Tab-separated table of N, CA, C and O in Angstrom:
chain	number	residue	atom	x	y	z
A	1	MET	N	84.458	52.116	-0.511
A	1	MET	CA	85.752	52.433	-1.135
A	1	MET	C	86.910	52.709	0.110
A	1	MET	O	86.359	53.430	1.024
A	2	GLU	N	87.845	52.261	0.139
A	2	GLU	CA	88.904	52.404	1.213
A	2	GLU	C	89.799	53.613	1.138
A	2	GLU	O	90.116	53.734	0.018
A	3	PRO	N	89.861	54.306	2.216
A	3	PRO	CA	90.649	55.507	2.009
A	3	PRO	C	92.071	55.141	1.896
A	3	PRO	O	92.574	54.230	2.447
A	4	SER	N	92.824	56.035	0.936
A	4	SER	CA	94.326	55.815	0.635
A	4	SER	C	95.080	56.374	1.747
A	4	SER	O	94.611	57.454	2.387
A	5	PRO	N	96.184	55.967	2.001
A	5	PRO	CA	97.117	56.423	2.909
A	5	PRO	C	97.346	57.976	2.619
A	5	PRO	O	97.706	58.333	1.418
A	6	LYS	N	97.623	58.854	3.508
A	6	LYS	CA	98.013	60.311	3.303
A	6	LYS	C	99.382	60.310	2.607
A	6	LYS	O	100.224	59.376	2.632
A	7	ASP	N	99.735	61.423	2.261
A	7	ASP	CA	101.201	61.661	1.528
A	7	ASP	C	102.370	61.311	2.430
A	7	ASP	O	103.244	60.685	2.106
A	8	GLY	N	102.201	61.699	3.847
A	8	GLY	CA	103.286	61.539	4.697
A	8	GLY	C	103.357	59.883	5.124
A	8	GLY	O	104.365	59.685	5.808
A	9	GLU	N	102.439	59.284	4.869
A	9	GLU	CA	102.282	57.753	5.465
A	9	GLU	C	102.595	56.910	4.363
A	9	GLU	O	102.358	57.136	3.170
A	10	SER	N	103.197	55.834	4.738
A	10	SER	CA	103.490	54.672	3.622
A	10	SER	C	102.326	53.676	3.739
A	10	SER	O	101.702	53.544	4.668
A	11	ALA	N	102.273	52.822	2.694
A	11	ALA	CA	101.234	51.840	2.666
A	11	ALA	C	101.617	50.794	3.861
A	11	ALA	O	100.775	50.302	4.371
A	12	ALA	N	102.767	50.570	4.110
A	12	ALA	CA	103.285	49.626	5.240
A	12	ALA	C	102.809	50.055	6.681
A	12	ALA	O	102.372	49.514	7.460
A	13	ALA	N	102.740	51.607	6.726
A	13	ALA	CA	102.404	52.075	8.065
A	13	ALA	C	100.972	52.028	8.153
A	13	ALA	O	100.435	51.929	9.209
A	14	ALA	N	100.027	51.793	7.068
A	14	ALA	CA	98.758	51.785	7.063
A	14	ALA	C	98.259	50.436	7.555
A	14	ALA	O	97.256	50.142	8.114
A	15	GLU	N	98.940	49.218	7.315
A	15	GLU	CA	98.836	47.897	7.648
A	15	GLU	C	98.926	47.773	9.010
A	15	GLU	O	99.972	48.489	9.557
A	16	PRO	N	98.297	46.877	9.742
A	16	PRO	CA	98.680	46.640	11.129
A	16	PRO	C	100.003	45.860	11.158
A	16	PRO	O	100.480	45.121	10.311
A	17	SER	N	100.655	46.039	12.362
A	17	SER	CA	101.982	45.463	12.437
A	17	SER	C	101.904	43.973	12.804
A	17	SER	O	100.974	43.578	13.439
A	18	ARG	N	102.777	43.218	12.235
A	18	ARG	CA	102.737	41.727	12.505
A	18	ARG	C	103.774	41.199	13.391
A	18	ARG	O	105.018	41.736	13.576
A	19	ALA	N	103.549	40.238	14.287
A	19	ALA	CA	104.563	39.694	15.171
A	19	ALA	C	105.661	39.096	14.286
A	19	ALA	O	105.286	38.554	13.157
A	20	GLY	N	106.870	39.310	14.530
A	20	GLY	CA	108.092	38.601	14.009
A	20	GLY	C	108.539	39.404	12.709
A	20	GLY	O	109.446	38.839	12.060
A	21	SER	N	107.989	40.604	12.553
A	21	SER	CA	108.497	41.457	11.380
A	21	SER	C	109.640	41.973	11.532
A	21	SER	O	110.018	42.291	12.772
A	22	ALA	N	110.566	42.235	10.532
A	22	ALA	CA	111.792	42.933	10.828
A	22	ALA	C	111.700	44.289	11.347
A	22	ALA	O	110.518	44.999	10.894
A	23	PRO	N	112.753	44.613	12.205
A	23	PRO	CA	112.306	46.104	12.787
A	23	PRO	C	112.752	47.138	11.744
A	23	PRO	O	113.591	46.832	10.639
A	24	SER	N	112.012	48.214	11.801
A	24	SER	CA	112.220	49.250	10.617
A	24	SER	C	113.706	49.824	10.897
A	24	SER	O	113.985	50.041	12.042
A	25	SER	N	114.081	50.387	9.841
A	25	SER	CA	115.594	51.088	10.096
A	25	SER	C	115.461	52.420	10.375
A	25	SER	O	114.450	52.948	9.952
A	26	GLY	N	116.226	53.043	11.261
A	26	GLY	CA	116.151	54.295	11.862
A	26	GLY	C	116.977	55.368	11.073
A	26	GLY	O	118.003	54.892	10.245
A	27	VAL	N	116.789	56.445	11.357
A	27	VAL	CA	117.597	57.468	10.556
A	27	VAL	C	118.333	58.259	11.633
A	27	VAL	O	117.655	58.623	12.662
A	28	VAL	N	119.685	58.381	11.460
A	28	VAL	CA	120.429	59.128	12.619
A	28	VAL	C	120.644	60.585	12.090
A	28	VAL	O	120.892	60.930	10.974
A	29	VAL	N	120.119	61.448	13.148
A	29	VAL	CA	120.232	62.951	12.833
A	29	VAL	C	121.083	63.518	13.693
A	29	VAL	O	121.220	63.297	14.834
A	30	GLN	N	121.997	64.228	13.043
A	30	GLN	CA	122.939	65.191	13.858
A	30	GLN	C	122.678	66.366	13.968
A	30	GLN	O	122.270	67.196	12.958
A	31	VAL	N	122.512	66.983	15.283
A	31	VAL	CA	122.388	68.234	15.353
A	31	VAL	C	123.719	69.129	15.758
A	31	VAL	O	124.353	68.534	16.801
A	32	ARG	N	124.080	70.145	15.197
A	32	ARG	CA	125.107	70.883	15.543
A	32	ARG	C	124.683	72.249	15.798
A	32	ARG	O	123.995	72.849	14.884
A	33	GLU	N	124.987	72.928	16.845
A	33	GLU	CA	124.725	74.405	17.194
A	33	GLU	C	125.740	75.222	16.260
A	33	GLU	O	126.817	75.089	16.255
A	34	LYS	N	124.960	76.343	15.745
A	34	LYS	CA	125.645	77.338	14.909
A	34	LYS	C	125.761	78.475	15.918
A	34	LYS	O	124.867	78.961	16.178
A	35	LYS	N	127.173	78.942	16.064
A	35	LYS	CA	127.348	80.033	16.921
A	35	LYS	C	127.691	81.289	16.163
A	35	LYS	O	128.301	81.035	15.133
A	36	GLY	N	127.231	82.409	16.695
A	36	GLY	CA	127.541	83.585	16.083
A	36	GLY	C	128.909	84.037	16.480
A	36	GLY	O	129.539	83.423	17.118
A	37	PRO	N	129.551	84.932	15.802
A	37	PRO	CA	131.110	85.484	16.015
A	37	PRO	C	131.042	85.737	17.605
A	37	PRO	O	132.306	85.319	18.108
A	38	LEU	N	130.425	86.341	18.402
A	38	LEU	CA	130.573	86.812	19.706
A	38	LEU	C	130.448	85.523	20.519
A	38	LEU	O	131.287	85.309	21.437
A	39	ARG	N	129.525	84.719	20.462
A	39	ARG	CA	129.354	83.435	21.033
A	39	ARG	C	130.458	82.434	20.754
A	39	ARG	O	130.983	81.796	21.766
A	40	ALA	N	131.108	82.489	19.495
A	40	ALA	CA	132.134	81.567	19.295
A	40	ALA	C	133.432	82.117	19.741
A	40	ALA	O	134.508	81.227	19.983
A	41	ALA	N	133.499	83.285	20.162
A	41	ALA	CA	134.732	83.924	20.719
A	41	ALA	C	134.920	83.717	22.242
A	41	ALA	O	136.017	83.966	22.654
A	42	ILE	N	133.935	82.890	22.879
A	42	ILE	CA	134.115	82.685	24.219
A	42	ILE	C	135.390	81.705	24.263
A	42	ILE	O	135.345	80.540	23.605
A	43	PRO	N	136.466	81.855	25.292
A	43	PRO	CA	137.624	81.017	25.182
A	43	PRO	C	137.404	79.934	26.059
A	43	PRO	O	136.604	79.774	27.073
A	44	TYR	N	138.016	78.849	25.784
A	44	TYR	CA	137.990	77.548	26.536
A	44	TYR	C	139.114	77.799	27.563
A	44	TYR	O	140.449	77.842	27.369
A	45	MET	N	138.688	78.005	28.904
A	45	MET	CA	139.654	78.338	30.018
A	45	MET	C	139.756	77.241	30.943
A	45	MET	O	139.015	76.256	30.992
A	46	PRO	N	140.718	77.170	31.771
A	46	PRO	CA	140.696	76.160	32.895
A	46	PRO	C	139.593	76.389	33.675
A	46	PRO	O	138.952	77.586	33.932
A	47	PHE	N	138.906	75.307	34.255
A	47	PHE	CA	137.735	75.152	35.075
A	47	PHE	C	137.789	76.334	36.129
A	47	PHE	O	136.780	77.101	36.338
A	48	PRO	N	138.922	76.324	36.997
A	48	PRO	CA	138.653	77.369	38.067
A	48	PRO	C	138.654	78.910	37.602
A	48	PRO	O	137.843	79.671	38.216
A	49	VAL	N	139.326	79.282	36.598
A	49	VAL	CA	139.247	80.629	35.989
A	49	VAL	C	137.887	80.784	35.432
A	49	VAL	O	137.259	81.925	35.594
A	50	ALA	N	137.087	79.667	34.786
A	50	ALA	CA	135.903	79.949	34.136
A	50	ALA	C	134.816	80.251	35.388
A	50	ALA	O	133.827	80.996	35.217
A	51	VAL	N	135.047	79.428	36.472
A	51	VAL	CA	134.135	79.644	37.668
A	51	VAL	C	134.334	81.104	38.320
A	51	VAL	O	133.213	81.754	38.606
A	52	ILE	N	135.532	81.672	38.322
A	52	ILE	CA	135.753	83.016	38.714
A	52	ILE	C	135.187	83.900	38.053
A	52	ILE	O	134.481	84.897	38.377
A	53	CYS	N	135.233	83.641	36.493
A	53	CYS	CA	134.672	84.591	35.647
A	53	CYS	C	133.089	84.600	35.585
A	53	CYS	O	132.316	85.752	35.569
A	54	LEU	N	132.474	83.498	35.987
A	54	LEU	CA	130.993	83.442	36.042
A	54	LEU	C	130.552	84.182	37.562
A	54	LEU	O	129.676	84.882	37.489
A	55	PHE	N	131.473	84.025	38.470
A	55	PHE	CA	131.239	84.714	39.772
A	55	PHE	C	131.239	86.277	39.574
A	55	PHE	O	130.419	86.966	39.903
A	56	LEU	N	132.381	86.790	38.735
A	56	LEU	CA	132.424	88.224	38.438
A	56	LEU	C	131.365	88.680	37.794
A	56	LEU	O	130.628	89.693	37.846
A	57	ASN	N	130.782	87.780	36.629
A	57	ASN	CA	129.798	88.248	35.794
A	57	ASN	C	128.526	88.352	36.480
A	57	ASN	O	127.565	88.845	36.098
A	58	THR	N	128.422	87.453	37.697
A	58	THR	CA	127.071	87.431	38.321
A	58	THR	C	127.040	88.734	39.183
A	58	THR	O	125.819	89.358	39.192
A	59	PHE	N	128.014	89.314	39.587
A	59	PHE	CA	127.952	90.578	40.592
A	59	PHE	C	128.354	91.743	39.885
A	59	PHE	O	127.743	92.821	40.391
A	60	VAL	N	129.110	91.690	38.935
A	60	VAL	CA	129.453	92.856	38.223
A	60	VAL	C	129.304	92.469	36.674
A	60	VAL	O	130.417	91.942	36.047
A	61	PRO	N	128.282	93.025	36.125
A	61	PRO	CA	128.053	92.460	34.683
A	61	PRO	C	129.062	93.023	33.643
A	61	PRO	O	129.466	94.066	33.538
A	62	GLY	N	129.804	91.852	33.021
A	62	GLY	CA	130.592	92.379	32.068
A	62	GLY	C	131.947	92.061	32.545
A	62	GLY	O	132.864	91.914	31.795
A	63	LEU	N	132.382	92.189	33.748
A	63	LEU	CA	133.753	92.024	34.339
A	63	LEU	C	134.214	90.811	33.956
A	63	LEU	O	135.556	90.492	33.629
A	64	GLY	N	133.516	89.530	34.307
A	64	GLY	CA	134.316	88.302	33.998
A	64	GLY	C	134.528	88.009	32.503
A	64	GLY	O	135.388	87.482	32.164
A	65	THR	N	133.636	88.681	31.540
A	65	THR	CA	133.750	88.710	30.319
A	65	THR	C	134.984	89.354	29.759
A	65	THR	O	135.793	88.981	29.026
A	66	PHE	N	135.270	90.568	30.548
A	66	PHE	CA	136.439	91.423	30.152
A	66	PHE	C	137.660	90.604	30.775
A	66	PHE	O	138.611	90.692	29.998
A	67	VAL	N	137.578	89.921	31.670
A	67	VAL	CA	138.604	89.055	32.440
A	67	VAL	C	139.030	87.905	31.242
A	67	VAL	O	140.179	87.604	30.930
A	68	SER	N	137.990	87.254	30.691
A	68	SER	CA	138.248	86.142	29.986
A	68	SER	C	138.791	86.697	28.549
A	68	SER	O	139.414	85.723	27.950
A	69	ALA	N	138.598	88.021	28.290
A	69	ALA	CA	139.279	88.354	26.844
A	69	ALA	C	140.735	88.227	27.191
A	69	ALA	O	141.480	87.832	26.090
A	70	PHE	N	141.276	88.460	28.277
A	70	PHE	CA	142.761	88.365	28.359
A	70	PHE	C	143.204	86.929	28.252
A	70	PHE	O	144.434	86.825	28.032
A	71	THR	N	142.389	85.964	28.662
A	71	THR	CA	142.828	84.640	28.569
A	71	THR	C	143.162	84.222	27.100
A	71	THR	O	143.896	83.293	26.777
A	72	VAL	N	142.510	84.893	26.159
A	72	VAL	CA	142.771	84.662	24.795
A	72	VAL	C	144.248	85.139	24.594
A	72	VAL	O	144.932	84.354	23.770
A	73	LEU	N	144.638	86.220	24.819
A	73	LEU	CA	145.958	86.752	24.865
A	73	LEU	C	146.998	85.762	25.611
A	73	LEU	O	148.188	85.818	25.007
A	74	CYS	N	146.361	84.979	26.329
A	74	CYS	CA	147.419	83.932	27.095
A	74	CYS	C	147.357	82.623	26.468
A	74	CYS	O	148.139	81.750	26.967
A	75	GLY	N	146.554	82.525	25.411
A	75	GLY	CA	146.711	81.262	24.648
A	75	GLY	C	145.358	80.345	24.606
A	75	GLY	O	145.348	79.236	24.142
A	76	ALA	N	144.455	80.935	25.222
A	76	ALA	CA	143.274	80.038	25.431
A	76	ALA	C	142.431	80.025	23.961
A	76	ALA	O	142.402	81.070	23.197
A	77	ARG	N	142.156	78.827	23.543
A	77	ARG	CA	141.729	78.558	22.135
A	77	ARG	C	140.090	79.004	22.280
A	77	ARG	O	139.612	78.920	23.169
A	78	THR	N	139.539	79.141	21.011
A	78	THR	CA	138.205	79.529	20.867
A	78	THR	C	137.596	78.750	19.758
A	78	THR	O	138.271	77.805	18.968
A	79	ASP	N	136.324	78.918	19.410
A	79	ASP	CA	135.650	78.302	18.339
A	79	ASP	C	135.878	79.213	17.039
A	79	ASP	O	135.383	78.716	16.114
A	80	LEU	N	136.848	80.078	17.041
A	80	LEU	CA	137.132	80.769	15.818
A	80	LEU	C	138.659	80.601	15.587
A	80	LEU	O	139.429	81.603	15.662
A	81	PRO	N	139.029	79.394	14.937
A	81	PRO	CA	140.250	79.121	14.715
A	81	PRO	C	141.107	80.084	13.465
A	81	PRO	O	142.186	80.158	13.396
A	82	ASP	N	140.103	80.549	12.641
A	82	ASP	CA	140.670	81.156	11.596
A	82	ASP	C	140.691	82.835	11.771
A	82	ASP	O	141.287	83.372	10.722
A	83	ARG	N	140.491	83.138	12.941
A	83	ARG	CA	140.629	84.669	13.237
A	83	ARG	C	141.811	84.761	14.043
A	83	ARG	O	142.411	83.844	14.634
A	84	HIS	N	142.495	85.948	14.018
A	84	HIS	CA	143.537	86.231	14.705
A	84	HIS	C	143.294	86.604	16.073
A	84	HIS	O	142.111	86.868	16.568
A	85	MET	N	144.384	86.255	17.005
A	85	MET	CA	144.199	86.311	18.361
A	85	MET	C	143.651	87.644	18.832
A	85	MET	O	142.816	87.802	19.593
A	86	CYS	N	144.050	88.791	18.286
A	86	CYS	CA	143.836	90.050	18.481
A	86	CYS	C	142.228	90.390	18.163
A	86	CYS	O	141.592	91.103	18.802
A	87	CYS	N	141.803	89.811	17.192
A	87	CYS	CA	140.323	90.120	16.574
A	87	CYS	C	139.350	89.410	17.657
A	87	CYS	O	138.440	89.780	18.044
A	88	VAL	N	139.871	88.142	18.150
A	88	VAL	CA	138.985	87.350	19.088
A	88	VAL	C	138.988	88.274	20.526
A	88	VAL	O	137.904	88.131	21.227
A	89	PHE	N	140.152	88.685	20.918
A	89	PHE	CA	140.399	89.493	21.991
A	89	PHE	C	139.503	90.867	21.901
A	89	PHE	O	138.716	90.894	22.910
A	90	TRP	N	139.245	91.462	20.809
A	90	TRP	CA	138.410	92.540	20.629
A	90	TRP	C	137.022	92.274	20.607
A	90	TRP	O	135.993	93.035	21.137
A	91	LEU	N	136.570	90.951	20.178
A	91	LEU	CA	135.117	90.449	20.182
A	91	LEU	C	134.878	90.336	21.550
A	91	LEU	O	133.768	90.619	21.866
A	92	ASN	N	135.721	89.795	22.351
A	92	ASN	CA	135.295	89.546	23.810
A	92	ASN	C	135.231	90.899	24.532
A	92	ASN	O	134.365	91.138	25.625
A	93	ILE	N	136.027	91.925	24.216
A	93	ILE	CA	135.973	93.215	24.806
A	93	ILE	C	134.615	93.772	24.383
A	93	ILE	O	133.903	94.467	25.276
A	94	ALA	N	134.207	93.567	23.035
A	94	ALA	CA	132.843	94.249	22.570
A	94	ALA	C	131.626	93.541	23.365
A	94	ALA	O	130.732	93.999	23.824
A	95	ALA	N	131.920	92.156	23.615
A	95	ALA	CA	130.867	91.467	24.326
A	95	ALA	C	130.755	91.896	25.787
A	95	ALA	O	129.598	92.264	26.345
A	96	ALA	N	131.910	92.406	26.363
A	96	ALA	CA	132.038	92.958	27.824
A	96	ALA	C	131.173	94.295	27.867
A	96	ALA	O	130.431	94.587	28.791
A	97	LEU	N	131.647	94.985	26.671
A	97	LEU	CA	130.966	96.405	26.734
A	97	LEU	C	129.519	96.319	26.521
A	97	LEU	O	128.664	97.031	27.234
A	98	ILE	N	129.039	95.454	25.625
A	98	ILE	CA	127.650	95.329	25.491
A	98	ILE	C	126.961	94.794	26.733
A	98	ILE	O	125.870	95.346	27.246
A	99	GLN	N	127.456	94.009	27.572
A	99	GLN	CA	126.966	93.637	28.762
A	99	GLN	C	126.965	94.610	29.708
A	99	GLN	O	125.897	94.933	30.537
A	100	ILE	N	127.959	95.579	29.855
A	100	ILE	CA	128.044	96.716	30.746
A	100	ILE	C	126.950	97.782	30.461
A	100	ILE	O	126.396	97.998	31.172
A	101	LEU	N	127.074	98.083	29.172
A	101	LEU	CA	125.964	99.165	28.838
A	101	LEU	C	124.669	98.549	28.790
A	101	LEU	O	123.678	99.565	29.104
A	102	THR	N	124.198	97.436	28.619
A	102	THR	CA	122.852	97.020	28.747
A	102	THR	C	122.530	96.591	30.041
A	102	THR	O	121.424	95.996	30.342
A	103	ALA	N	123.381	96.583	30.883
A	103	ALA	CA	123.010	96.285	32.252
A	103	ALA	C	122.109	97.000	33.092
A	103	ALA	O	121.229	96.590	34.061
A	104	ILE	N	121.984	98.290	32.550
A	104	ILE	CA	120.764	99.137	33.075
A	104	ILE	C	119.549	98.682	32.871
A	104	ILE	O	118.811	98.937	33.969
A	105	VAL	N	119.351	98.114	31.939
A	105	VAL	CA	117.808	97.583	31.789
A	105	VAL	C	117.687	95.996	31.798
A	105	VAL	O	116.975	95.362	31.424
A	106	MET	N	118.614	95.504	32.599
A	106	MET	CA	118.695	94.092	33.049
A	106	MET	C	119.107	93.372	31.920
A	106	MET	O	119.237	91.975	32.320
A	107	VAL	N	119.162	93.664	30.682
A	107	VAL	CA	119.299	92.667	29.564
A	107	VAL	C	120.938	92.304	29.799
A	107	VAL	O	121.199	91.088	29.764
A	108	GLY	N	121.711	93.227	29.912
A	108	GLY	CA	123.123	92.840	30.031
A	108	GLY	C	123.408	92.035	31.244
A	108	GLY	O	124.477	91.291	31.092
A	109	TRP	N	122.818	92.245	32.349
A	109	TRP	CA	123.143	91.440	33.650
A	109	TRP	C	122.665	90.007	33.330
A	109	TRP	O	123.451	88.915	33.661
A	110	ILE	N	121.423	89.800	32.656
A	110	ILE	CA	121.090	88.271	32.324
A	110	ILE	C	122.006	87.707	31.272
A	110	ILE	O	122.336	86.660	31.451
A	111	MET	N	122.478	88.669	30.285
A	111	MET	CA	123.357	87.879	29.202
A	111	MET	C	124.724	87.701	29.940
A	111	MET	O	125.368	86.746	29.590
A	112	SER	N	125.068	88.546	30.855
A	112	SER	CA	126.498	88.261	31.449
A	112	SER	C	126.557	86.974	32.298
A	112	SER	O	127.416	86.332	32.336
A	113	ILE	N	125.242	86.749	32.742
A	113	ILE	CA	125.380	85.488	33.831
A	113	ILE	C	125.321	84.248	32.739
A	113	ILE	O	125.915	83.232	32.902
A	114	PHE	N	124.494	84.354	31.627
A	114	PHE	CA	124.435	83.204	30.696
A	114	PHE	C	125.854	83.251	30.148
A	114	PHE	O	126.223	82.123	29.696
A	115	TRP	N	126.576	84.076	29.758
A	115	TRP	CA	127.863	84.219	29.195
A	115	TRP	C	128.863	83.476	30.372
A	115	TRP	O	129.654	82.556	29.780
A	116	GLY	N	128.534	83.812	31.505
A	116	GLY	CA	129.532	82.991	32.490
A	116	GLY	C	129.275	81.630	32.589
A	116	GLY	O	130.182	80.687	32.700
A	117	MET	N	127.870	81.248	32.352
A	117	MET	CA	127.539	79.847	32.562
A	117	MET	C	128.157	79.094	31.367
A	117	MET	O	128.555	77.939	31.197
A	118	ASP	N	128.066	79.725	30.063
A	118	ASP	CA	128.783	79.131	28.728
A	118	ASP	C	130.241	78.873	29.054
A	118	ASP	O	130.727	78.009	28.708
A	119	MET	N	130.761	79.904	29.652
A	119	MET	CA	132.330	79.780	30.027
A	119	MET	C	132.517	78.387	30.866
A	119	MET	O	133.520	77.713	30.691
A	120	VAL	N	131.692	78.256	31.860
A	120	VAL	CA	131.868	76.999	32.776
A	120	VAL	C	131.479	75.695	32.034
A	120	VAL	O	132.329	74.824	32.170
A	121	ILE	N	130.547	75.822	31.018
A	121	ILE	CA	130.237	74.576	30.236
A	121	ILE	C	131.272	74.241	29.386
A	121	ILE	O	131.744	73.337	29.178
A	122	LEU	N	132.017	75.319	28.707
A	122	LEU	CA	133.126	75.025	27.683
A	122	LEU	C	134.364	74.679	28.645
A	122	LEU	O	135.016	73.632	28.097
A	123	ALA	N	134.552	75.061	29.796
A	123	ALA	CA	135.629	74.702	30.467
A	123	ALA	C	135.440	73.092	31.158
A	123	ALA	O	136.435	72.435	31.163
A	124	SER	N	134.119	72.892	31.368
A	124	SER	CA	134.024	71.393	31.767
A	124	SER	C	134.333	70.470	30.488
A	124	SER	O	134.496	69.168	30.639
A	125	LYS	N	133.926	70.886	29.448
A	125	LYS	CA	134.091	70.106	28.301
A	125	LYS	C	135.714	69.941	27.757
A	125	LYS	O	136.044	68.956	27.470
A	126	TYR	N	136.211	71.129	28.169
A	126	TYR	CA	137.737	71.350	27.876
A	126	TYR	C	138.567	70.309	28.951
A	126	TYR	O	139.274	69.612	28.478
A	127	CYS	N	138.234	70.508	30.075
A	127	CYS	CA	138.686	69.614	31.098
A	127	CYS	C	137.648	68.209	31.249
A	127	CYS	O	136.777	68.607	31.892
A	128	SER	N	138.032	67.192	30.853
A	128	SER	CA	136.948	66.161	30.927
A	128	SER	C	136.771	65.680	32.239
A	128	SER	O	135.795	65.135	32.498
A	129	ARG	N	137.609	65.722	33.166
A	129	ARG	CA	137.331	65.406	34.561
A	129	ARG	C	137.469	66.538	35.557
A	129	ARG	O	138.459	67.521	35.338
A	130	PRO	N	136.731	66.644	36.475
A	130	PRO	CA	136.947	67.792	37.629
A	130	PRO	C	138.242	67.576	38.402
A	130	PRO	O	138.618	66.539	38.471
A	131	PRO	N	138.712	68.513	38.917
A	131	PRO	CA	139.893	68.394	39.682
A	131	PRO	C	139.714	67.723	41.007
A	131	PRO	O	138.624	67.742	41.597
A	132	ASP	N	140.820	66.840	41.291
A	132	ASP	CA	140.643	65.959	42.532
A	132	ASP	C	141.407	66.625	43.602
A	132	ASP	O	142.583	66.817	43.636
A	133	PHE	N	140.637	67.243	44.478
A	133	PHE	CA	141.133	67.903	45.852
A	133	PHE	C	141.542	66.954	47.104
A	133	PHE	O	142.109	67.396	47.912
A	134	SER	N	141.330	65.648	46.846
A	134	SER	CA	141.529	64.660	47.901
A	134	SER	C	142.891	64.477	48.019
A	134	SER	O	143.213	64.024	49.119
A	135	SER	N	143.680	64.597	47.095
A	135	SER	CA	145.091	64.175	47.170
A	135	SER	C	145.934	65.022	47.805
A	135	SER	O	147.081	64.694	48.227
A	136	GLY	N	145.395	66.310	48.000
A	136	GLY	CA	146.268	67.309	48.600
A	136	GLY	C	147.232	68.069	47.556
A	136	GLY	O	147.124	67.910	46.478
A	137	TRP	N	148.098	68.695	48.171
A	137	TRP	CA	149.271	69.355	47.175
A	137	TRP	C	150.288	68.378	47.123
A	137	TRP	O	151.107	68.424	46.597
């Protein structure tokens, strides 16, 4: 008695492949990251400002996040288009306070560094090409 294919396998997969047969059709899978409200409130800043915020977050946890909150008031966009500018500002202030208060147990410091790296990543996506310093002023 020949064993039947398992539930996840098809009968065609159980047969040996033949030369010259048509390639199997593939399935396209799209992956989208779901962000929470604090993570989605990170503003898209100019690249130099994001690097400065990363530097500040590295040495004084929460300071770069605090500075980035004010870029929202200056018109920086976020992934929360349906929220008012003041609400997004206060979300960033809350993230900065969480980073400052939990820095004592190292969690806030690590969170602060990752937050700064996210700022730089978002800034690099916002600005498609890095600045060209070779042309001078």
